[in-house]
Structures are given as C-alpha cells and as structure tokens.
Amino acid sequence: MRTGGNNTFYIHTFGCQMNHADSGIITALLQQEGYSPAESEDDAGIILLNTCAVREHAVDRIENYLQHLHGLKKRHKGLIVGVAGCVPQFQRQDMFSISPAIDFLAGPDTYRSLPLLIEQVRAGLKPAAVEFDSAETYEGIDPVRQGSISAFVPVMRGCNNMCAFCVVPFTRGRERSHPFSSVIGEVRQLVASGYREITLLGQNVNSYCDPEEGRNFAALLDAVSCEAPKQRIRFSTSHPKDISEALVRTIADRQNICNHVHLPVQSGSSRMLGLMNRGHSIEEYREKIALIREVIPGVVLTTDLIAGFCGEEEEDHQATLELLSDVRFDLAYMFFYSERPGTLAARTLEDDVPEAVKKRRLQEIIDLQNTISEELYQGTIGTVVEVLAESESKRSSQQLMGRTDTNRVVVFDREHFQAGERLHVLITSATSATLIGKPLHSGIHLS
Ligand code: SAM
Ligand code: SF4
Ligand code: F3S
C-alpha cells in the first residue's frame, strides 16, 4: 500500500555519473517546490526514471521497467510516471509510444520545468519538454547528494565531440562549462559540510573552459585541490586528445589529486580510431600514456573499450589485445558495439561485424583484461595502502569497503573504523576486482 502523499517522488537513476548528479539536481528542484522524496517506489505519488541511451541494452532496461510501472499504475490510481534524461531527449515524442505508463517527458536541459510538467499532467495533459538549452548549467541549484563522504561536482555539460558510435552529443547537446567561480564556491561548501572526496565530472572533463576568463581544466583542478587540501580530488571522464602536459603535471604536483586517470581508448587500432572519429591515433594515445606514467609515479590507468565496431577486422582486434598487454590497465569497462540510431556511424557506416564475432572478441578482451587485473591486484599482496572507508561491505557487516587513492576497491575488517575515515590497510589477498586486507594498527587514523 502506498503510504506517501501525491506530492512525494521517487527517482530511479540509470546510466553514468552525470545522470546520478542530475538526479541530485532534480531532487533539489522538486523539493524547492514543496515535493518531498519518498523512501521507496511504493511510497511515491510520482516516479521518475532518469534514463540512459548509450547502448541498446540500456534502453531495453528502461522499457522493461516501464512495463512494471504500467502494472503498478493499474493498482495505484493517480500515480504519475515521468521519463527524464537521455532516452526521451533522443526519442522525443516517439517515447510515448513505448509505454502507456508514461505521463510526461523531460530532457536533461529542462529540469527547471519539472514542477510545471507535473501540474500539466494533473490537468490531463501528456507534456514533453525535450528542447536543448545550451546555456543551462543549473547554476544556483544546490543538489541533494547521496551520502556524506563522496560528492560529484559537474563542471561541464554536453559534448562537442562526435565519436561515431556515441549518442551523447544528441542526448546532452552542446558542451558548456560552469563558471570557475561557481565550481570553487560549490567545492568550498562541500569542504564545510565535511565531504572527504570530490569528483569533478563532465563527459569530456578535460576540455573544460571557464566561460568567464577562459581558464582551462588544469587551472580548475589545481584551484579545486588548493580549496580542498584535505579532500581527495578525482575527475572523470578525460578524452585522450585533451590530456595536456600541464594537466599531467598538476596531477603530479598536487598531493591530494588522486593518482588515477581514466582514459577511454575504445580500440587499439588507429584505423578503428579513425572510423570512430576519436581525433587521435593509437601512437598518440601511447605517447600520452607514457607521459602520464613518466610524470606521475605510481599512477593507475583505466579505460573503456568497444569490441566489434563497424569494419573491425581480426587484425584490429589483435591490436586491441596487444594494447591491453602493453599498457596493462588496472581495469577496463568493456562493451560490444551497439548501433545507436542517428549517430555518425549509424548514418555513414555499416554495422557489419556479426553479433557472434562481436561477442567472441569482447570475451577475449575481458579474459585478457581479467588476467591482467588479477596479476596487478595479486602484486599488491603484502603492501600497505591508504584507504578512504566509504561504506559497509556488501558481504558482511563486520567489514568496510573503501578505495585507495588509485581507485582500487579494498574490503577490510571493520574493527572500530567508520565510513569517512582514512586508514592504512595491509593487503592480504586479492581477486581481479577487489583487494582484501586488515587495518594495519587499529590506533592509526589518518584523519
Ligand atoms: N566521454 C567518454 C569518452 O569520451 O570516452 C565516454 C562516455 S560514454 C557515455 C561511456 C562509454 O560507453 C564509452 O567510452 C564507450 O566505451 C561506451 N559506448 C558509447 N557508445 C557505445 C555504443 N554505441 N556501443 C558500445 N559502447 C558504447
Ligand atoms: Fe561520446 Fe565521444 Fe563525447 Fe565521449 S567524447 S561523450 S564518447 S561523443
Ligand atoms: Fe547514458 Fe546519457 Fe550518461 S546516454 S552514459 S546517461 S550522458
């Protein structure tokens, strides 16, 4: 039975960190208008899906979820269902045909109009707000954040690159950066509120350009790290073509900027990178990696990969495997290519690698990467790492989960430690994705 009132809302967030950050903005905007968050879907008068369109599978998940909500609406008269984020922005009015459960649509630049959209639904309409607004950065909105340890701070929205496989330029619109001063103001507030880790976010974070004085991402990162000297500073996601030497030196110089760079490569073959319109060759990528490793001792690198993009031959795939063996990334997010309607690839290239081949190549990539990750993680056994404790471990209430500065996940005995504390952990065992250890001395607190 629903216990919340009509003005309670529940948000399901799918997709990337930007979407999760946007859900915090939506929450703040709705609260300003007198709506209150519900504990669960069952308690809500309004259910909002904040959606992702990056791969077909992501859209399938939303469609399945809408079927479930359709059933829920039959039982709960008056329940309002809105679809926000990248899928409605991409599909526009056609989105309504996916499910009769949908009452309204809101694209990523229209969240300020959410209260109006809800009123319109109550007046019997099926509104859709899916216009781009290339000036919208939600400045002045103080997002409601999940948790009190780690905070995302979007520093830019949208993307001006046109990677052939990618839907994001069509769902998020033109790139726009937040003013330097407003990012610093937000960071100052987070420090005052006791956050321990701050992650600067953008689809292409290192192409940041301050709209007021033209300052670049290296300058922003440096300023943020000075403003929050006791906090860990992270950033995501960087584009290889926009990694500058100044940025790499800033990471090395500022002790609280984490020694982790997530640098999506997508393929190990220059021919594929050309077809993907990534704007760099694999040799240039390898040079950037060499620079990062030379300047930042102990840095950890992670990446994204796509198997079976249009025209990929066996030798291109072998080049990807070779790159993995050479670079030895700590971790990779690995996908097989999923054609997205409207993208450059869908319009100009043939999705010609058979699904079975895509999946076989992806599996080879995953197998190799898992072996490498496991070797790297096994190599840390017996070492001591500094961990920021984040939460209870999923497996046991007697253990906490945290991360190293290099973003490795560590599970360790709770003893008397609390989430939010920094401590030294002796690594005693490892899988390909997790380090397991014991706090070194219960007495040592680093914070
Ligand atoms: N902005 C980031 C960059 O430039 O690398 C990536 C953002 S994208 C949301 C995250 C990852 O999803 C990409 O790096 C890519 O590996 C993967 N991806 C994007 N479009 C895809 C598609 N059509 N099929 C499979 N994977 C895709
Ligand atoms: Fe997509 Fe490329 Fe933009 Fe990343 S940089 S969001 S992959 S278009
Ligand atoms: Fe997905 Fe949109 Fe992010 S398509 S990956 S939620 S920007």
Tab-separated table of C-alpha atoms in Angstrom, residues 7-10 27 31 35-40 43-44 144:
chain	number	residue	atom	x	y	z
A	7	ASN	CA	3.498	15.173	-3.675
A	8	THR	CA	6.118	12.579	-2.855
A	9	PHE	CA	8.547	11.450	-5.544
A	10	TYR	CA	10.980	8.613	-6.137
A	27	THR	CA	15.607	16.318	-6.164
A	31	GLN	CA	11.972	19.986	-3.016
A	35	TYR	CA	7.620	17.962	-3.175
A	36	SER	CA	9.330	15.523	-0.833
A	37	PRO	CA	11.407	12.414	-1.523
A	38	ALA	CA	9.711	9.059	-0.838
A	39	GLU	CA	11.534	6.209	0.888
A	40	SER	CA	10.637	3.790	-1.889
A	43	ASP	CA	5.502	5.298	-1.140
A	44	ALA	CA	5.684	7.692	-4.085
A	144	VAL	CA	20.755	16.973	-2.880
